mmCIF file of C-alpha atoms in Angstrom:
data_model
loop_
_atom_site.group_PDB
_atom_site.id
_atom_site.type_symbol
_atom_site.label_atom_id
_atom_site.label_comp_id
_atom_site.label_asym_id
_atom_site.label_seq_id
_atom_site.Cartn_x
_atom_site.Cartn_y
_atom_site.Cartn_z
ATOM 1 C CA UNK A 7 -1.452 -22.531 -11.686
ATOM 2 C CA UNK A 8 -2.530 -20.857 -14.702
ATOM 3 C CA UNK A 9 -2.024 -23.603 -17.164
ATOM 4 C CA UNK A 10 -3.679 -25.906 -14.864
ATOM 5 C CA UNK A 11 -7.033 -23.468 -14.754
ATOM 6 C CA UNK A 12 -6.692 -23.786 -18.209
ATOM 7 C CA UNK A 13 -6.845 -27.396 -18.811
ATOM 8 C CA UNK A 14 -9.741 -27.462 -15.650
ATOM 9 C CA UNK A 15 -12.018 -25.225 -17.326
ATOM 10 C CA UNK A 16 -12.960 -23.719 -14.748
ATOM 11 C CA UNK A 17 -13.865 -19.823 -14.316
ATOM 12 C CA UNK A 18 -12.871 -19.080 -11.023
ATOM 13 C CA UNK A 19 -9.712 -20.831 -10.866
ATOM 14 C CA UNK A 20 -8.208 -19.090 -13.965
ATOM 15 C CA UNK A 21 -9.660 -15.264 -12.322
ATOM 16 C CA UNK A 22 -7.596 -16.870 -9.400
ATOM 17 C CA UNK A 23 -4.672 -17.083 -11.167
ATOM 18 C CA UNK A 24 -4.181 -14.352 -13.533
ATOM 19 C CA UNK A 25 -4.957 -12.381 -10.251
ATOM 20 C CA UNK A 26 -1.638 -13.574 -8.128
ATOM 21 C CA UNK A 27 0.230 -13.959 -11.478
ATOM 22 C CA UNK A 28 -0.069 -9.942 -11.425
ATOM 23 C CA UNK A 29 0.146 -9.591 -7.666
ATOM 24 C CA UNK A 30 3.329 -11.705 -8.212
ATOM 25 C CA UNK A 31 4.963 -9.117 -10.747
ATOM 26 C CA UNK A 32 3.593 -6.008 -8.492
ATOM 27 C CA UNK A 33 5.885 -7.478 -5.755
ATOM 28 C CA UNK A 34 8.955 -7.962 -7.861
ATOM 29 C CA UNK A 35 8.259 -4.683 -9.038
ATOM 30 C CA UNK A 36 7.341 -5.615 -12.772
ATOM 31 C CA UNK A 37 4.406 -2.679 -12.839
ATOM 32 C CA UNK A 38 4.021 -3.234 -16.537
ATOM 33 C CA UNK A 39 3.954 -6.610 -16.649
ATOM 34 C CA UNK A 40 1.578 -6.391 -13.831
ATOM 35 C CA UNK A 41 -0.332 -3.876 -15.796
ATOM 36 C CA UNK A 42 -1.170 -5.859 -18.383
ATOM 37 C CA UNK A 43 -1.972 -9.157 -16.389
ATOM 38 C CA UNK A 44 -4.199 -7.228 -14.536
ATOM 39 C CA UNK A 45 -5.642 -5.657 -17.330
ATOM 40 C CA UNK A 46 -6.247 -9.440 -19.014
ATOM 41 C CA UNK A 47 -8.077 -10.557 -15.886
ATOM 42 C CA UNK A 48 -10.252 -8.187 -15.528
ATOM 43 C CA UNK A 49 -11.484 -8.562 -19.377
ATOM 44 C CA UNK A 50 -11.438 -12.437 -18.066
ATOM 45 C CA UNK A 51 -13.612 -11.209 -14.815
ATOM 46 C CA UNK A 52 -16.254 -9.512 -17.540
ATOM 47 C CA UNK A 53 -17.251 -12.565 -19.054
ATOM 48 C CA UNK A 54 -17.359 -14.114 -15.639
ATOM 49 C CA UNK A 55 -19.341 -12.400 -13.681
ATOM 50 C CA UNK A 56 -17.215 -12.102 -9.965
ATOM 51 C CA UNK A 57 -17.800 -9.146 -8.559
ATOM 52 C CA UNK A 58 -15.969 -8.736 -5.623
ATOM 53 C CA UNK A 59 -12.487 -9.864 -7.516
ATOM 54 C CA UNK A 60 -13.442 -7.237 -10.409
ATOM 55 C CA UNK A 61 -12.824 -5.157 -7.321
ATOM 56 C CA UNK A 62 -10.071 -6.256 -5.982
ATOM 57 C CA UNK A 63 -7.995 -6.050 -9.300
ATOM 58 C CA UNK A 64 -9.333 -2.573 -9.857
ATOM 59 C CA UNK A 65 -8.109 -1.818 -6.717
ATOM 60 C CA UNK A 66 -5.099 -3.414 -7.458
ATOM 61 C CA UNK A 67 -4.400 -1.435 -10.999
ATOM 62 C CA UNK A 68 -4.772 1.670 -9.302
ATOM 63 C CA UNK A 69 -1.938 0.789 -6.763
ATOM 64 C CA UNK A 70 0.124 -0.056 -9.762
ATOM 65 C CA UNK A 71 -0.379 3.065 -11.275
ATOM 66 C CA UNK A 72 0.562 4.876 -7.576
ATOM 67 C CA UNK A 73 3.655 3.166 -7.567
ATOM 68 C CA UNK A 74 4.274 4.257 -11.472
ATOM 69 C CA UNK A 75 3.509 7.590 -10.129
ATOM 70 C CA UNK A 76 0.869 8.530 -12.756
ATOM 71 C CA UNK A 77 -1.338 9.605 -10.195
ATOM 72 C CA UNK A 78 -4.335 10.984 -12.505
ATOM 73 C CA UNK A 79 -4.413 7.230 -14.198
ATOM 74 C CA UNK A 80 -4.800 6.304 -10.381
ATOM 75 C CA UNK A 81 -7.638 8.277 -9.277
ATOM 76 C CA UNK A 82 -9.453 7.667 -12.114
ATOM 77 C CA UNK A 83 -9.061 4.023 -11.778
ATOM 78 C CA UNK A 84 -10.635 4.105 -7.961
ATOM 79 C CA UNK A 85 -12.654 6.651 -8.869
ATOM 80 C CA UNK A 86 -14.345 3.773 -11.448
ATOM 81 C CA UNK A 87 -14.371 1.309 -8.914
ATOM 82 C CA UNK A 88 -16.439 3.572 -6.326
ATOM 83 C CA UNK A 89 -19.057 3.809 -9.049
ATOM 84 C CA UNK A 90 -19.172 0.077 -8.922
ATOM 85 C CA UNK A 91 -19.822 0.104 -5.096
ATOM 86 C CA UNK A 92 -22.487 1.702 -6.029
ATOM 87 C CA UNK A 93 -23.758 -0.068 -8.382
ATOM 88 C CA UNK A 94 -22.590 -3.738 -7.253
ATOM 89 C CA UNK A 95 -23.825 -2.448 -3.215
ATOM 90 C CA UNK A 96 -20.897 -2.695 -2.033
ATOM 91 C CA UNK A 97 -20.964 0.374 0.483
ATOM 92 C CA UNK A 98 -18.720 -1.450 2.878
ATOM 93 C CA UNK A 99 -15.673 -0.972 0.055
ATOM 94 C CA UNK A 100 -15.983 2.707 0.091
ATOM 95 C CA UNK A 101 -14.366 3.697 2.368
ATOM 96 C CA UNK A 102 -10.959 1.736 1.081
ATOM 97 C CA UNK A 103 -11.418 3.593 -2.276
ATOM 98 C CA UNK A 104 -11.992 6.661 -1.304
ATOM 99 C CA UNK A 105 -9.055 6.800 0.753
ATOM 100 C CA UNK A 106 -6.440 5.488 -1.714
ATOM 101 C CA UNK A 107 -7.971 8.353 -4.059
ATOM 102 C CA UNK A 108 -6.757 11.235 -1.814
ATOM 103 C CA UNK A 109 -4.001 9.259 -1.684
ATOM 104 C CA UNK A 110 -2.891 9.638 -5.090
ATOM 105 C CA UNK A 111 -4.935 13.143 -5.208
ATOM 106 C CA UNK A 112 -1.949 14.275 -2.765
ATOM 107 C CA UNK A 113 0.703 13.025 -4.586
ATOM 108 C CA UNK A 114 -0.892 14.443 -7.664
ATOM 109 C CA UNK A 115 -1.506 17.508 -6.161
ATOM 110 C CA UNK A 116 -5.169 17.761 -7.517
ATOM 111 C CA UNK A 117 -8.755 17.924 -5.734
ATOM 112 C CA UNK A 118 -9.480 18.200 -2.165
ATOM 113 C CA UNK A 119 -7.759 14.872 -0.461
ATOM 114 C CA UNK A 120 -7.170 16.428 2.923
ATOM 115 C CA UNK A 121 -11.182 17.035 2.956
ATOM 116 C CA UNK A 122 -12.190 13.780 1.589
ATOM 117 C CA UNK A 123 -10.092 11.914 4.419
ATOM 118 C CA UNK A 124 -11.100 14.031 7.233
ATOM 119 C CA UNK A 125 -15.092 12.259 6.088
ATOM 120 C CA UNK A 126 -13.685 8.919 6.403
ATOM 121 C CA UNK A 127 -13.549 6.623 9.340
ATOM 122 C CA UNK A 128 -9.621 7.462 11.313
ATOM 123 C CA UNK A 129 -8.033 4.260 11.333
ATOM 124 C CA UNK A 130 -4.370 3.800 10.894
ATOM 125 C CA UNK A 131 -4.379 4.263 7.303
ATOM 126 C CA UNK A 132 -6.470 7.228 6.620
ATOM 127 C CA UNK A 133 -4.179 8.595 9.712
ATOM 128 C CA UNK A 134 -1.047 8.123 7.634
ATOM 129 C CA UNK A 135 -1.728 9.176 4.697
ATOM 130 C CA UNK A 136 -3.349 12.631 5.963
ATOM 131 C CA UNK A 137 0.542 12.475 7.509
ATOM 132 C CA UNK A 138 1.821 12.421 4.202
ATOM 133 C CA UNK A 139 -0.330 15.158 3.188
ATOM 134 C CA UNK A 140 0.768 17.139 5.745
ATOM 135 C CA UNK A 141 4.451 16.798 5.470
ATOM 136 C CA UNK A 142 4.372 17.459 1.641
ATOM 137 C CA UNK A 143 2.874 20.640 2.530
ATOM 138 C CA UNK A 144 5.605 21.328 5.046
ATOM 139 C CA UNK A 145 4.170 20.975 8.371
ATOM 140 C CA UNK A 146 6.530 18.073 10.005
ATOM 141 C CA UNK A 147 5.007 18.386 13.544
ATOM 142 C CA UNK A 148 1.506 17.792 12.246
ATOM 143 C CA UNK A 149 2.545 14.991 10.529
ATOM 144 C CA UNK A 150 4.716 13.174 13.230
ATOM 145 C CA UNK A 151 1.520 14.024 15.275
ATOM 146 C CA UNK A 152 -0.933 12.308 12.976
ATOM 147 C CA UNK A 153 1.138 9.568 12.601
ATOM 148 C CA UNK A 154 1.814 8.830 16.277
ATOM 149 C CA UNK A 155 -2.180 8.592 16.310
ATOM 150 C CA UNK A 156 -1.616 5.893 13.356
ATOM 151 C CA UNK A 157 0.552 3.869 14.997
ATOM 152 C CA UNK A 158 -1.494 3.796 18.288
ATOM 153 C CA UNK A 159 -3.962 2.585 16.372
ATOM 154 C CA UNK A 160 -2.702 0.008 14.070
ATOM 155 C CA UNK A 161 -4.014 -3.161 12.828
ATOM 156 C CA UNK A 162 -3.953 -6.090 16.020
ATOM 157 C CA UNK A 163 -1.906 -9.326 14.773
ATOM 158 C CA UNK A 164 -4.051 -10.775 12.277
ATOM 159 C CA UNK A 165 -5.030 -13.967 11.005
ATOM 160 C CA UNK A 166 -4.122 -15.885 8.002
ATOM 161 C CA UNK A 167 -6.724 -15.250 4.956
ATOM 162 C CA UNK A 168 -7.079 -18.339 2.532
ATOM 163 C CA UNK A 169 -6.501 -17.596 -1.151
ATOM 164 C CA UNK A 170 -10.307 -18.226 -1.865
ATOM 165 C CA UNK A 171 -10.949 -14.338 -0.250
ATOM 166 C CA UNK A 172 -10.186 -11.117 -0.299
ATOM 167 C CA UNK A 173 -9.052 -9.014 2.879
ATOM 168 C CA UNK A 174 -10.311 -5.774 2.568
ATOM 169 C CA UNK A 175 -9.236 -4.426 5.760
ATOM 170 C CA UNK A 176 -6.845 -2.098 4.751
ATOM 171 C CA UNK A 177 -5.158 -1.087 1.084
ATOM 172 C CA UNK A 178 -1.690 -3.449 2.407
ATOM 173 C CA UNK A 179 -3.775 -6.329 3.219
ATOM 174 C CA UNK A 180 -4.497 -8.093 0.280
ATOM 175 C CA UNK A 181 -1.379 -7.374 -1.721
ATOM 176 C CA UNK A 182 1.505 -7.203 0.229
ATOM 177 C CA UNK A 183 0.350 -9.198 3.446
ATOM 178 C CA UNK A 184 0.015 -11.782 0.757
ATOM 179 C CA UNK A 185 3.205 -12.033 -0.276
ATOM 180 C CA UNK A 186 5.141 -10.696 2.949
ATOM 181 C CA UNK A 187 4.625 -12.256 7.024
ATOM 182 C CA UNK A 188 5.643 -9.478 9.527
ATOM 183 C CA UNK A 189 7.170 -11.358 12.629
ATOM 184 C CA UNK A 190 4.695 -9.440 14.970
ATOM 185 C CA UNK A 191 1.663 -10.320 12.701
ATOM 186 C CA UNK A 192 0.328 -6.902 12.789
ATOM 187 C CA UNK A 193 0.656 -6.721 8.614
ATOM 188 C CA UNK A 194 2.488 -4.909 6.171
ATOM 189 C CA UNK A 195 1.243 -1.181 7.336
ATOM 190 C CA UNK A 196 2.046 -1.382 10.757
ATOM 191 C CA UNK A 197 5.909 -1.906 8.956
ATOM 192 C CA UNK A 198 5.516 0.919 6.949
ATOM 193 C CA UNK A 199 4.253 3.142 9.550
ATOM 194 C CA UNK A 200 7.294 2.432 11.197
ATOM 195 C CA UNK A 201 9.824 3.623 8.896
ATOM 196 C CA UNK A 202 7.327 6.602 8.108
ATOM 197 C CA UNK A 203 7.601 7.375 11.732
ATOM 198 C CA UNK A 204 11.223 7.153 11.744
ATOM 199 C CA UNK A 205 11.650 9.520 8.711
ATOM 200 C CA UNK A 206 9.736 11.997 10.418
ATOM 201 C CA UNK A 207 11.447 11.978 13.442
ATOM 202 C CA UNK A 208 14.494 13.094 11.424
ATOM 203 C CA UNK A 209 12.055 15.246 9.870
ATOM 204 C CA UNK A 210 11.432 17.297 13.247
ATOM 205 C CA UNK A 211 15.203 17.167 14.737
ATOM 206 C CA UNK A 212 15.188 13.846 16.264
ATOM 207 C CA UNK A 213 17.651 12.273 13.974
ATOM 208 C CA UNK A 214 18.994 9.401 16.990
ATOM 209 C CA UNK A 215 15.709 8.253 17.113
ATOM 210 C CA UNK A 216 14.781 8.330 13.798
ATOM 211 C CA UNK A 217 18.371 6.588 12.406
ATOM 212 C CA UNK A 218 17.360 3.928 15.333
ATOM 213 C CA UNK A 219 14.281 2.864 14.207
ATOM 214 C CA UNK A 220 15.319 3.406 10.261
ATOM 215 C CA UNK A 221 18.852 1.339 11.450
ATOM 216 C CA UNK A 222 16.322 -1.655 12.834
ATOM 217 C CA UNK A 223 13.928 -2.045 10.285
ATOM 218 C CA UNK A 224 17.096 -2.159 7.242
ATOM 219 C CA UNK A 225 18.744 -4.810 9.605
ATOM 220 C CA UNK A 226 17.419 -6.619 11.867
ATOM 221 C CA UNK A 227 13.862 -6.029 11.658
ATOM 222 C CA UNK A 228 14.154 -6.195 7.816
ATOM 223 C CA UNK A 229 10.885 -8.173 6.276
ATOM 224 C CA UNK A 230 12.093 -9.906 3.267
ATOM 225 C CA UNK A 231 14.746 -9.449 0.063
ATOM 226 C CA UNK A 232 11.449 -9.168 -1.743
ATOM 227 C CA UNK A 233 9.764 -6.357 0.327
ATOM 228 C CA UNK A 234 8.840 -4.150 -2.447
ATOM 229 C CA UNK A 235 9.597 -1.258 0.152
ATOM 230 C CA UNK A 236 12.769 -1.927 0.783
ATOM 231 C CA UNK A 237 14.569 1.165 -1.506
ATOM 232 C CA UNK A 238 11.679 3.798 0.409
ATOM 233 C CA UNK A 239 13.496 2.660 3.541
ATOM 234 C CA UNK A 240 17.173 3.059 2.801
ATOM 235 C CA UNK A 241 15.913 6.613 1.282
ATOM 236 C CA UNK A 242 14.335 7.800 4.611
ATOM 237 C CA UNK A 243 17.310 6.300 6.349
ATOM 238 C CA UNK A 244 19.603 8.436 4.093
ATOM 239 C CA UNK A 245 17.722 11.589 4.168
ATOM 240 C CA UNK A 246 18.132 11.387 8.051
ATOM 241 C CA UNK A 247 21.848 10.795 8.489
ATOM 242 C CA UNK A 248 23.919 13.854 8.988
ATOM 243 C CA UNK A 249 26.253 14.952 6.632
ATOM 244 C CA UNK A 250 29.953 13.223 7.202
ATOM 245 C CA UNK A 251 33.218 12.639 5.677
ATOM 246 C CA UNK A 252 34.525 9.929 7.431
ATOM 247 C CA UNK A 253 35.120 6.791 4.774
ATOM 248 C CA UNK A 254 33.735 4.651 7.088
ATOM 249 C CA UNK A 255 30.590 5.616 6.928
ATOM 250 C CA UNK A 256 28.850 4.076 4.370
ATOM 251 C CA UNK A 257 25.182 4.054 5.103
ATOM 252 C CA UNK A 258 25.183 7.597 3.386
ATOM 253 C CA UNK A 259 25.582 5.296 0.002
#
């Protein structure tokens, strides 16, 4: 697609491409490579004037550099693009940034994330990751709590967004439900909040109903080979099981 926007000339088609060239390595889990694609389109994007996908690879680069786990680089990176909300308008954006910045502020373990998400709207997402907060500070019941609320709340089944736009409805929904279909077309978070509920039932004692739910999504209810989530859920699947020696058990592994 790339070399064709080449030879075509035409602006929007090559900002098109370099843009799923680097979703395409974030998914495979190239970050680097993705870093740098990302990093060429929106130099690309500069000369171009398109606003809204300046955004959406900002956006994108800073959920590279979550995954990379250099969480400063992150916030700083959404922490740009909510300066050009402001600048570009785009109030309606906001809201997205600002709650993938506490995000990586709780990973990072720097500012105030807990306060900046308790100002945002409660959807599923901001519900979840105020979850995470929560359980890296300890409190397991909170979280499991907060994250029941997320899943009663989770994105309805969904419908199919053409490659000329950019779904902004949640931080999942232009990158991953790009790439990945969930069978009850509720989108890629309403997966993860599933295995995040699981883990946290193990979390606060249940471990039968956590290894069920963590045992369903790893087999049958498994998305894709190419789910770039796949390793979190074997990990909260493993940090679940109880101890054992039998050799047959093998999950442990």
């Amino acid at each position: 697609a790339r070399d064709a926007a080449e030879q075509s000339g035409s602006s929007f088609e090559m900002i098109r491409a370099l843009t799923y060239e680097a979703l395409s390595h974030f998914i495979f889990g190239n970050l680097s490579k993705a870093i740098r694609q990302i990093d060429a389109a929106l130099a690309f994007i500069e000369r171009a004037t398109r606003r809204e996908w300046q955004m959406y690879l900002l956006f994108l680069k800073g959920r590279v550099q979550f995954e990379l786990g250099i969480y400063d680089q992150a916030t700083a990176t959404f922490q740009t693009a909510l300066s050009l909300c402001d600048i570009y308008s785009h109030k309606e954006r906001k809201k997205l940034f600002y709650a993938w910045m506490a995000r990586a502020q709780i990973y990072g373990s720097e500012g105030e994330p807990l306060k900046v998400l308790r100002n945002l709207v409660k959807d599923s997402e901001v519900l979840f990751f105020m979850s995470e907060a929560y359980l890296l500070a300890g409190d397991a019941e909170r979280a499991l709590n907060l994250l029941e609320s997320a899943f009663n709340t989770r994105p309805k089944p969904g419908t199919f967004h053409p490659g000329e736009t950019i779904p902004w409805e949640n931080g999942f929904a232009g990158i991953e439900d790009r790439a990945i279909p969930t069978p009850d077309g509720r989108g890629f978070l309403s997966h993860l909040l599933r295995a995040f509920r699981g883990y946290l039932f193990g979390c606060a004692g249940d471990r039968e109903a956590g290894m069920g739910e963590l045992s369903r999504i790893t087999r049958e209810d498994k998305l894709s080979e190419n789910d770039p989530n796949n390793h979190l859920y074997y990990l909260f699947y493993s940090l679940i099981l109880p101890p054992k020696t039998e050799p047959e058990n093998v999950d442990k592994l």
